[in-house]
Amino acid sequence: MMPDLHDLEILLRSDTPLVIIESVEERRIIELFSGLAIRLGETAFRWTATDGLQRLEFDAEPQTMLALPTQILRHIRATSQRGYYLLLDFHPYLDDPLHVRLIKEIAQDYGELARTLIFVSHALDIPPELRHLAARFRLRLPDRNRLLNLVREEARAWQESDPRHQFRANREAVDQLANNLLGMTESDARRLIRNAIRDDGAITVEDVETLKRAKYELLSTEGIISFEYDTRSFADLGGLSNLKAWVDRRRAPFLDPDQPARDRPRGILLLGVQGGGKSLAAKAVAGRFGVPLLRLDLGAIYNKYIGESEKNIRHALQTAEVMAPCVLWIDEIEKGIASGSEDEGVGRRILATLLTWMAERSARVFLVATANDISRLPPELIRKGRIDELFFVDLPDAEVRRDIFRIHLARRGLDPARFDLEALAEASEGFTGAGIEQAVVSALYAGEDGKRQLDTRHLLAELAGTQPLAVVMDAQIEALRAW
């Protein structure tokens, strides 16, 4: 028996009068109830505001005279026929006290006549007076074997649609495709597989990359969590040799799906001054692991409605888990959860949700949090067990500054060998990596205006005309170093 069918049968046999199903897979739910009604010898109906009431087990004409919500509830209360009644998209009508009362009376009479009301909607909050009569049912997400079966089914259907079609598949690409579809609903997974096959009659490694982006677009539409396409190479990261070595040692354990969750690398906190390269380091970690990078905007979490902020953070973290393996980047984390703000109560609840997730998650989600002000972070956030290590991103020394100049010159098509990197490194003391990059960009703009060839003198002039961060934020930098 299918797991969903088995779970649903157990629930319905438990004499629960109201069942809540939050799902977008309406067709799959209807098929489940149709099969289950036949199996158990029960009658099953579906109701919509457009068609009214209709039997599920066979293709019967809908009773359109029962299309209004009050009419269908009065009909169910008055009928002597037991069975399952699927009420599709009934959530807008649960604000009406009359509807709530009718539902309650139907549920209270369940002992005399078993009429089970099943509310199916994308989201549904049951009124408080009905909660003790209701149970929630959640469809299982397809496992890897089911996803591989979906690939075979869609490939067979594509070939049968036209005798000229010949399906081609790279086994490694199919395995990667199935792994990346984990966490998606069956209908969404089937649609993405179908699109990948119909595009060129094959499943290739390129399809896997396209699918990752499509999967993210399906999962997050609120703007709270975003997919970062630009994951930099470690070669683009000047300095931070300790961080690079630390990540390299943990790459294999993180990517190993058989690694026990308790021993898997969990995350790091990058502390340092603005412009020091923390954001670039977060991108480089994802690039080194070879996994998607998701960026969580804690500022977008907050909502004026009670409970919505906590719901937003839970949904964002669930999205990250569905995208696993991945890196979750929380930039300037102290601004989203620091105490002392007017939203301190909400902030504490968001922090509690985040801390619980950090300690208990089993999904392969590697957390990279960045912060500019350690004094605003609660100590429980940075203890071992929630993050693995804390790295301080200081102002780059002369050797690192030389590497940064080499990286940014080469990235803009300039040969670093034509420049006096030693002189540039000495002149840029106190600059961050971002400050050095801007000096290169400014010199290029000046060169284009004057139609001249960029050389070391022009870069030195740009550096001399700029106050380094070490001067502008001297007190803050010293405080961070002392901490």
Coordinates of C-alpha atoms in Angstrom, one line a residue, residues 11-464:
L11 CA -6.4 8.7 10.4
L12 CA -9.8 8.1 9.0
R13 CA -10.2 5.0 11.1
S14 CA -9.5 7.0 14.3
D15 CA -13.0 8.6 14.3
T16 CA -11.8 12.1 13.6
P17 CA -14.7 14.2 12.3
L18 CA -12.6 17.1 10.8
V19 CA -9.4 16.6 8.8
I20 CA -7.3 19.6 7.7
I21 CA -5.0 19.2 4.6
E22 CA -2.8 22.1 3.6
S23 CA -1.5 21.3 0.2
V24 CA -1.4 22.6 -3.4
E25 CA -1.6 19.0 -4.7
E26 CA -5.4 19.0 -5.0
R27 CA -5.6 16.4 -7.8
R28 CA -3.4 14.0 -5.9
I29 CA -5.6 14.3 -2.8
I30 CA -8.8 13.7 -4.8
E31 CA -7.2 10.5 -6.2
L32 CA -6.2 9.3 -2.8
F33 CA -9.7 9.7 -1.4
S34 CA -11.3 8.1 -4.5
G35 CA -9.1 5.0 -4.1
L36 CA -9.6 4.9 -0.3
A37 CA -13.4 5.2 -0.5
I38 CA -13.5 2.2 -2.9
R39 CA -11.1 0.2 -0.7
L40 CA -13.1 0.9 2.5
G41 CA -16.5 0.6 0.9
E42 CA -17.4 4.2 1.8
T43 CA -18.9 7.0 -0.3
A44 CA -16.8 10.1 -1.0
F45 CA -17.8 13.5 -2.3
R46 CA -16.0 16.7 -3.4
W47 CA -17.4 20.2 -3.1
T48 CA -16.3 23.4 -4.9
A49 CA -17.9 26.8 -5.0
T50 CA -18.0 26.5 -8.8
D51 CA -19.6 23.0 -9.3
G52 CA -21.3 22.2 -6.0
L53 CA -21.3 18.6 -4.7
Q54 CA -20.1 15.6 -6.8
R55 CA -19.4 11.9 -6.1
L56 CA -15.7 10.9 -6.3
E57 CA -15.9 7.2 -7.0
F58 CA -17.6 7.6 -10.4
D59 CA -18.2 10.3 -12.9
A60 CA -21.5 11.7 -11.6
E61 CA -23.1 15.0 -12.5
P62 CA -22.4 17.7 -10.0
Q63 CA -25.2 19.1 -7.9
T64 CA -24.9 22.7 -8.7
M65 CA -27.8 23.7 -6.4
L66 CA -25.4 23.0 -3.5
A67 CA -22.7 25.4 -4.6
L68 CA -23.1 27.9 -1.7
P69 CA -21.2 27.1 1.5
T70 CA -24.2 27.4 3.7
Q71 CA -26.2 25.1 1.4
I72 CA -23.6 22.4 1.4
L73 CA -23.2 22.4 5.2
R74 CA -26.9 22.3 5.8
H75 CA -27.2 19.4 3.3
I76 CA -24.4 17.4 5.0
R77 CA -26.0 18.1 8.5
A78 CA -29.4 16.9 7.2
T79 CA -28.3 13.9 5.2
S80 CA -28.4 10.3 6.6
Q81 CA -25.5 9.2 4.3
R82 CA -22.2 8.6 6.0
G83 CA -19.0 9.3 4.0
Y84 CA -16.1 11.6 3.3
Y85 CA -16.8 15.2 2.2
L86 CA -13.9 17.0 0.6
L87 CA -14.5 20.7 0.8
L88 CA -12.0 22.4 -1.6
D89 CA -10.9 25.9 -0.9
F90 CA -13.3 26.4 2.0
H91 CA -11.0 28.7 3.9
P92 CA -12.6 32.0 3.0
Y93 CA -15.9 30.8 4.5
L94 CA -14.6 29.9 7.9
D95 CA -15.0 33.5 9.2
D96 CA -18.8 33.1 9.1
P97 CA -20.1 32.2 12.6
L98 CA -23.0 30.3 11.0
H99 CA -20.6 28.1 9.0
V100 CA -18.6 27.4 12.2
R101 CA -21.7 26.4 14.1
L102 CA -22.9 24.1 11.3
I103 CA -19.4 22.4 11.1
K104 CA -19.4 22.0 14.8
E105 CA -22.8 20.3 14.9
I106 CA -21.8 17.9 12.1
A107 CA -18.7 17.0 14.0
Q108 CA -20.5 16.6 17.3
D109 CA -22.9 14.2 15.7
Y110 CA -20.1 12.0 14.3
G111 CA -20.8 9.3 16.9
E112 CA -24.3 8.8 15.6
L113 CA -23.5 9.2 11.9
A114 CA -19.9 9.3 10.6
R115 CA -19.7 12.2 8.2
T116 CA -16.1 13.3 7.9
L117 CA -15.4 16.8 6.6
I118 CA -12.0 17.2 4.9
F119 CA -10.9 20.8 4.3
V120 CA -8.3 21.0 1.5
S121 CA -6.6 24.3 0.9
H122 CA -3.1 25.8 0.3
A123 CA -3.3 27.4 3.8
L124 CA -6.0 27.0 6.4
D125 CA -6.4 28.3 10.0
I126 CA -9.1 26.3 11.8
P127 CA -11.3 28.4 14.2
P128 CA -10.4 27.9 17.9
E129 CA -13.8 26.3 18.7
L130 CA -13.2 23.5 16.2
R131 CA -9.6 22.7 16.9
H132 CA -10.3 19.9 19.4
L133 CA -12.4 18.2 16.8
A134 CA -9.8 18.3 14.0
A135 CA -6.6 16.6 13.0
R136 CA -4.1 17.6 10.3
F137 CA -2.9 15.3 7.5
R138 CA 0.3 16.0 5.5
L139 CA 1.1 14.4 2.2
R140 CA 4.5 12.8 2.2
L141 CA 7.1 14.1 -0.2
P142 CA 8.4 11.6 -2.8
D143 CA 11.6 9.8 -1.8
R144 CA 14.5 9.2 -4.2
N145 CA 13.2 5.9 -5.5
R146 CA 9.8 7.5 -6.3
L147 CA 11.6 10.4 -8.1
L148 CA 13.5 8.0 -10.2
N149 CA 10.2 6.3 -11.1
L150 CA 8.8 9.7 -12.1
V151 CA 11.8 10.2 -14.5
R152 CA 11.1 6.8 -16.1
E153 CA 7.3 7.5 -16.3
E154 CA 7.9 10.9 -18.0
A155 CA 10.6 9.5 -20.3
R156 CA 8.2 6.7 -21.4
A157 CA 5.3 9.1 -21.9
W158 CA 7.5 11.4 -24.0
Q159 CA 8.7 8.5 -26.2
E160 CA 5.1 7.2 -26.7
S161 CA 3.9 10.6 -27.7
D162 CA 5.8 10.3 -31.0
P163 CA 7.6 7.3 -32.5
R164 CA 10.4 9.5 -33.6
H165 CA 11.3 10.4 -30.0
Q166 CA 14.5 8.8 -28.6
F167 CA 15.2 9.5 -25.0
R168 CA 18.8 10.0 -23.9
A169 CA 20.0 10.1 -20.3
N170 CA 23.3 10.5 -18.5
R171 CA 23.1 8.2 -15.5
E172 CA 25.0 10.6 -13.3
A173 CA 22.8 13.5 -14.4
V174 CA 19.6 11.5 -13.6
D175 CA 21.0 10.7 -10.1
Q176 CA 21.8 14.4 -9.5
L177 CA 18.4 15.3 -10.8
A178 CA 16.6 13.0 -8.4
N179 CA 18.8 14.2 -5.5
N180 CA 17.9 17.9 -6.3
L181 CA 14.2 17.1 -6.5
L182 CA 14.1 15.8 -3.0
G183 CA 11.9 18.0 -0.8
M184 CA 9.5 18.9 -3.6
T185 CA 5.9 17.9 -4.1
E186 CA 5.2 15.1 -6.5
S187 CA 3.3 17.4 -8.9
D188 CA 6.1 20.0 -9.0
A189 CA 8.8 17.3 -9.4
R190 CA 6.9 15.7 -12.3
R191 CA 6.5 19.1 -14.0
L192 CA 10.2 19.9 -13.8
I193 CA 11.2 16.4 -15.0
R194 CA 8.8 16.8 -18.0
N195 CA 10.2 20.2 -18.9
A196 CA 13.8 18.9 -18.7
I197 CA 12.9 16.0 -21.1
R198 CA 10.8 17.9 -23.6
D199 CA 13.5 20.5 -24.0
D200 CA 15.9 18.3 -25.9
G201 CA 14.8 14.7 -25.3
A202 CA 17.5 14.1 -22.8
I203 CA 18.5 14.6 -19.2
T204 CA 22.0 16.2 -18.9
V205 CA 24.1 17.9 -16.3
E206 CA 23.0 21.3 -17.7
D207 CA 19.4 20.3 -16.9
V208 CA 20.4 19.8 -13.2
E209 CA 21.6 23.4 -13.0
T210 CA 18.5 24.7 -14.6
L211 CA 16.4 22.6 -12.3
K212 CA 18.1 24.1 -9.2
R213 CA 17.0 27.6 -10.2
A214 CA 13.5 26.5 -11.1
K215 CA 13.2 24.6 -7.8
Y216 CA 14.1 27.7 -5.9
E217 CA 11.6 29.9 -7.8
L218 CA 8.9 27.4 -6.9
L219 CA 9.8 27.3 -3.2
S220 CA 10.3 31.0 -2.3
T221 CA 8.2 33.8 -3.7
E222 CA 8.1 36.1 -0.6
G223 CA 11.5 37.7 -1.1
I224 CA 12.7 36.7 2.4
I225 CA 15.2 34.2 1.0
S226 CA 17.0 34.7 -2.3
F227 CA 19.1 32.5 -4.6
E228 CA 22.6 33.9 -5.2
Y229 CA 23.8 32.9 -8.6
D230 CA 27.3 34.4 -8.2
T231 CA 29.2 32.0 -6.0
R232 CA 32.9 32.9 -6.2
S233 CA 35.9 30.7 -6.3
F234 CA 38.4 30.6 -3.4
A235 CA 40.9 32.0 -5.9
D236 CA 38.9 35.3 -5.8
L237 CA 39.4 35.5 -2.1
G238 CA 42.5 37.2 -0.9
G239 CA 43.9 36.1 2.4
L240 CA 41.8 34.2 4.9
S241 CA 44.1 31.2 4.6
N242 CA 42.8 29.7 7.9
L243 CA 39.2 29.8 6.6
K244 CA 40.2 28.3 3.3
A245 CA 42.0 25.4 5.0
W246 CA 39.1 24.9 7.5
V247 CA 36.5 24.7 4.7
D248 CA 38.7 22.4 2.5
R249 CA 39.0 19.9 5.4
R250 CA 35.2 19.8 5.9
R251 CA 34.1 19.7 2.3
A252 CA 33.9 15.9 2.0
P253 CA 32.1 15.3 5.3
F254 CA 29.5 18.0 4.5
L255 CA 28.8 16.6 1.0
D256 CA 28.6 13.0 2.3
P257 CA 24.9 12.1 2.6
D258 CA 25.8 9.2 4.9
Q259 CA 27.6 11.3 7.4
P260 CA 25.7 11.4 10.7
A261 CA 24.0 14.7 11.2
R262 CA 25.6 15.2 14.7
D263 CA 29.1 15.0 13.1
R264 CA 28.4 17.1 10.0
P265 CA 29.9 20.6 9.7
R266 CA 27.2 23.1 10.8
G267 CA 28.4 26.6 10.1
I268 CA 30.6 29.5 10.8
L269 CA 30.4 33.1 11.9
L270 CA 32.5 35.7 10.1
L271 CA 33.2 38.8 12.2
G272 CA 34.9 41.9 10.9
V273 CA 34.7 45.4 9.5
Q274 CA 32.5 46.5 6.6
G275 CA 34.1 45.9 3.3
G276 CA 36.6 43.4 4.7
G277 CA 35.4 40.5 2.4
K278 CA 32.9 38.7 4.6
S279 CA 30.3 38.6 1.9
L280 CA 32.8 37.4 -0.7
A281 CA 33.9 34.7 1.8
A282 CA 30.3 33.5 2.2
K283 CA 30.0 33.2 -1.6
A284 CA 33.3 31.4 -1.8
V285 CA 32.3 28.8 0.8
A286 CA 29.3 27.9 -1.3
G287 CA 31.5 27.8 -4.4
R288 CA 34.0 25.6 -2.7
F289 CA 31.4 23.2 -1.5
G290 CA 29.8 23.2 -5.0
V291 CA 26.3 23.8 -3.6
P292 CA 23.6 26.5 -4.1
L293 CA 23.9 29.7 -2.0
L294 CA 20.7 31.0 -0.4
R295 CA 20.7 34.5 1.3
L296 CA 18.3 35.1 4.1
D297 CA 17.2 38.7 4.6
L298 CA 16.3 38.9 8.3
G299 CA 14.9 42.4 7.8
A300 CA 12.2 41.0 5.5
I301 CA 11.1 38.5 8.2
Y302 CA 9.3 41.1 10.3
N303 CA 5.6 41.5 9.8
K304 CA 3.1 43.8 11.5
Y305 CA 0.7 40.9 12.2
I306 CA 1.1 38.8 15.3
G307 CA 2.8 35.5 14.7
E308 CA 3.6 36.2 11.0
S309 CA 7.3 37.0 11.7
E310 CA 7.9 33.7 13.4
K311 CA 6.0 31.9 10.6
N312 CA 8.2 33.7 8.0
I313 CA 11.5 32.5 9.6
R314 CA 10.2 29.0 9.9
H315 CA 9.2 29.0 6.2
A316 CA 12.6 30.4 5.2
L317 CA 14.5 27.7 7.1
Q318 CA 12.2 25.0 5.7
T319 CA 13.0 26.4 2.2
A320 CA 16.7 26.1 2.9
E321 CA 16.3 22.5 4.1
V322 CA 14.4 21.6 0.9
M323 CA 17.3 23.1 -1.1
A324 CA 19.8 21.0 0.8
P325 CA 22.7 20.5 0.3
C326 CA 23.2 24.2 0.3
V327 CA 24.9 27.1 2.1
L328 CA 22.5 29.5 4.0
W329 CA 24.0 33.0 4.3
I330 CA 22.7 35.4 6.9
D331 CA 24.3 38.8 6.3
E332 CA 24.7 41.3 9.2
I333 CA 22.9 38.9 11.5
E334 CA 23.1 41.3 14.5
K335 CA 20.7 43.7 12.8
G336 CA 17.9 41.1 12.6
I337 CA 18.1 39.6 16.1
A338 CA 19.9 42.1 18.3
S339 CA 18.2 43.1 21.6
G340 CA 17.1 46.6 22.6
S341 CA 14.9 47.3 19.6
E342 CA 11.3 48.3 19.7
D343 CA 10.5 44.8 18.2
E344 CA 12.5 43.1 21.0
G345 CA 9.7 40.6 21.8
V346 CA 9.4 39.5 18.2
G347 CA 13.2 39.5 17.9
R348 CA 13.5 37.1 20.9
R349 CA 11.0 34.7 19.4
I350 CA 12.8 34.8 16.0
L351 CA 16.1 34.2 17.8
A352 CA 14.6 31.3 19.7
T353 CA 13.3 29.7 16.4
L354 CA 16.7 30.2 14.8
L355 CA 18.7 28.8 17.7
T356 CA 16.5 25.7 17.9
W357 CA 17.0 25.1 14.2
M358 CA 20.7 25.7 14.4
A359 CA 21.0 23.1 17.1
E360 CA 18.6 20.4 15.9
R361 CA 18.6 20.5 12.1
S362 CA 19.5 17.3 10.3
A363 CA 19.5 18.6 6.7
R364 CA 22.8 19.4 5.0
V365 CA 22.4 23.2 5.3
F366 CA 25.7 24.9 6.1
L367 CA 25.2 28.3 7.9
V368 CA 27.4 31.3 7.1
A369 CA 26.5 34.3 9.3
T370 CA 28.3 37.6 9.0
A371 CA 28.4 40.3 11.6
N372 CA 30.0 43.7 12.0
D373 CA 29.3 44.3 15.7
I374 CA 29.8 41.3 18.0
S375 CA 28.6 43.2 21.1
R376 CA 25.1 43.1 19.7
L377 CA 25.0 39.4 19.4
P378 CA 23.5 37.2 22.1
P379 CA 26.2 34.8 23.5
E380 CA 24.0 31.7 23.0
L381 CA 24.1 32.3 19.2
I382 CA 27.9 31.8 19.0
R383 CA 28.4 28.8 21.3
K384 CA 29.8 25.6 19.9
G385 CA 27.1 23.2 18.8
R386 CA 25.3 25.9 16.9
I387 CA 28.3 27.1 14.9
D388 CA 31.6 25.3 14.5
E389 CA 33.9 28.2 14.4
L390 CA 34.2 32.0 14.5
F391 CA 36.6 33.7 12.1
F392 CA 37.7 37.3 12.5
V393 CA 38.2 39.1 9.1
D394 CA 40.7 41.8 9.9
L395 CA 42.1 44.4 7.6
P396 CA 44.4 42.7 5.0
D397 CA 48.2 42.7 5.6
A398 CA 50.7 43.7 2.9
E399 CA 50.8 40.2 1.4
V400 CA 47.1 39.8 1.2
R401 CA 46.7 43.4 -0.3
R402 CA 49.1 42.4 -3.0
D403 CA 47.0 39.3 -3.8
I404 CA 43.8 41.5 -3.8
F405 CA 45.4 43.9 -6.4
R406 CA 46.4 40.9 -8.5
I407 CA 42.9 39.5 -8.4
H408 CA 41.1 42.7 -9.3
L409 CA 43.5 43.7 -12.0
A410 CA 43.3 40.3 -13.7
R411 CA 39.5 40.3 -13.4
R412 CA 39.4 43.5 -15.5
G413 CA 41.7 42.2 -18.2
L414 CA 44.9 43.9 -17.0
D415 CA 48.2 42.1 -16.6
P416 CA 49.3 42.3 -12.9
A417 CA 52.9 41.8 -14.0
R418 CA 52.8 45.4 -15.5
F419 CA 52.2 46.9 -12.1
D420 CA 54.4 47.4 -9.0
L421 CA 52.4 45.3 -6.6
E422 CA 54.8 45.9 -3.8
A423 CA 54.4 49.6 -4.0
L424 CA 50.6 49.3 -4.3
A425 CA 50.5 47.0 -1.3
E426 CA 52.5 49.4 0.8
A427 CA 50.4 52.4 -0.2
S428 CA 47.1 50.7 0.5
E429 CA 47.9 50.0 4.2
G430 CA 44.6 50.3 6.2
F431 CA 42.4 49.6 3.2
T432 CA 39.8 46.8 3.0
G433 CA 39.5 44.5 0.0
A434 CA 36.4 46.6 -1.1
G435 CA 38.5 49.8 -0.8
I436 CA 41.2 48.4 -3.0
E437 CA 38.7 47.3 -5.6
Q438 CA 37.2 50.7 -5.7
A439 CA 40.6 52.3 -6.2
V440 CA 41.1 50.0 -9.2
V441 CA 37.7 50.9 -10.6
S442 CA 38.2 54.7 -10.0
A443 CA 41.6 54.6 -11.8
L444 CA 40.0 52.8 -14.7
Y445 CA 37.3 55.5 -15.0
A446 CA 39.9 58.2 -14.9
G447 CA 42.0 56.4 -17.5
E448 CA 39.1 56.2 -19.9
D449 CA 38.3 59.9 -19.6
G450 CA 41.9 60.8 -20.3
K451 CA 42.4 58.1 -22.9
R452 CA 45.6 57.0 -21.1
Q453 CA 47.0 53.6 -20.3
L454 CA 46.5 52.6 -16.7
D455 CA 49.7 52.1 -14.7
T456 CA 50.9 52.0 -11.1
R457 CA 51.1 55.8 -10.8
H458 CA 47.4 56.2 -11.5
L459 CA 46.5 53.6 -8.9
L460 CA 48.8 55.2 -6.3
A461 CA 47.2 58.6 -7.0
E462 CA 43.7 57.1 -6.3
L463 CA 44.9 55.5 -3.1
A464 CA 46.5 58.8 -1.9

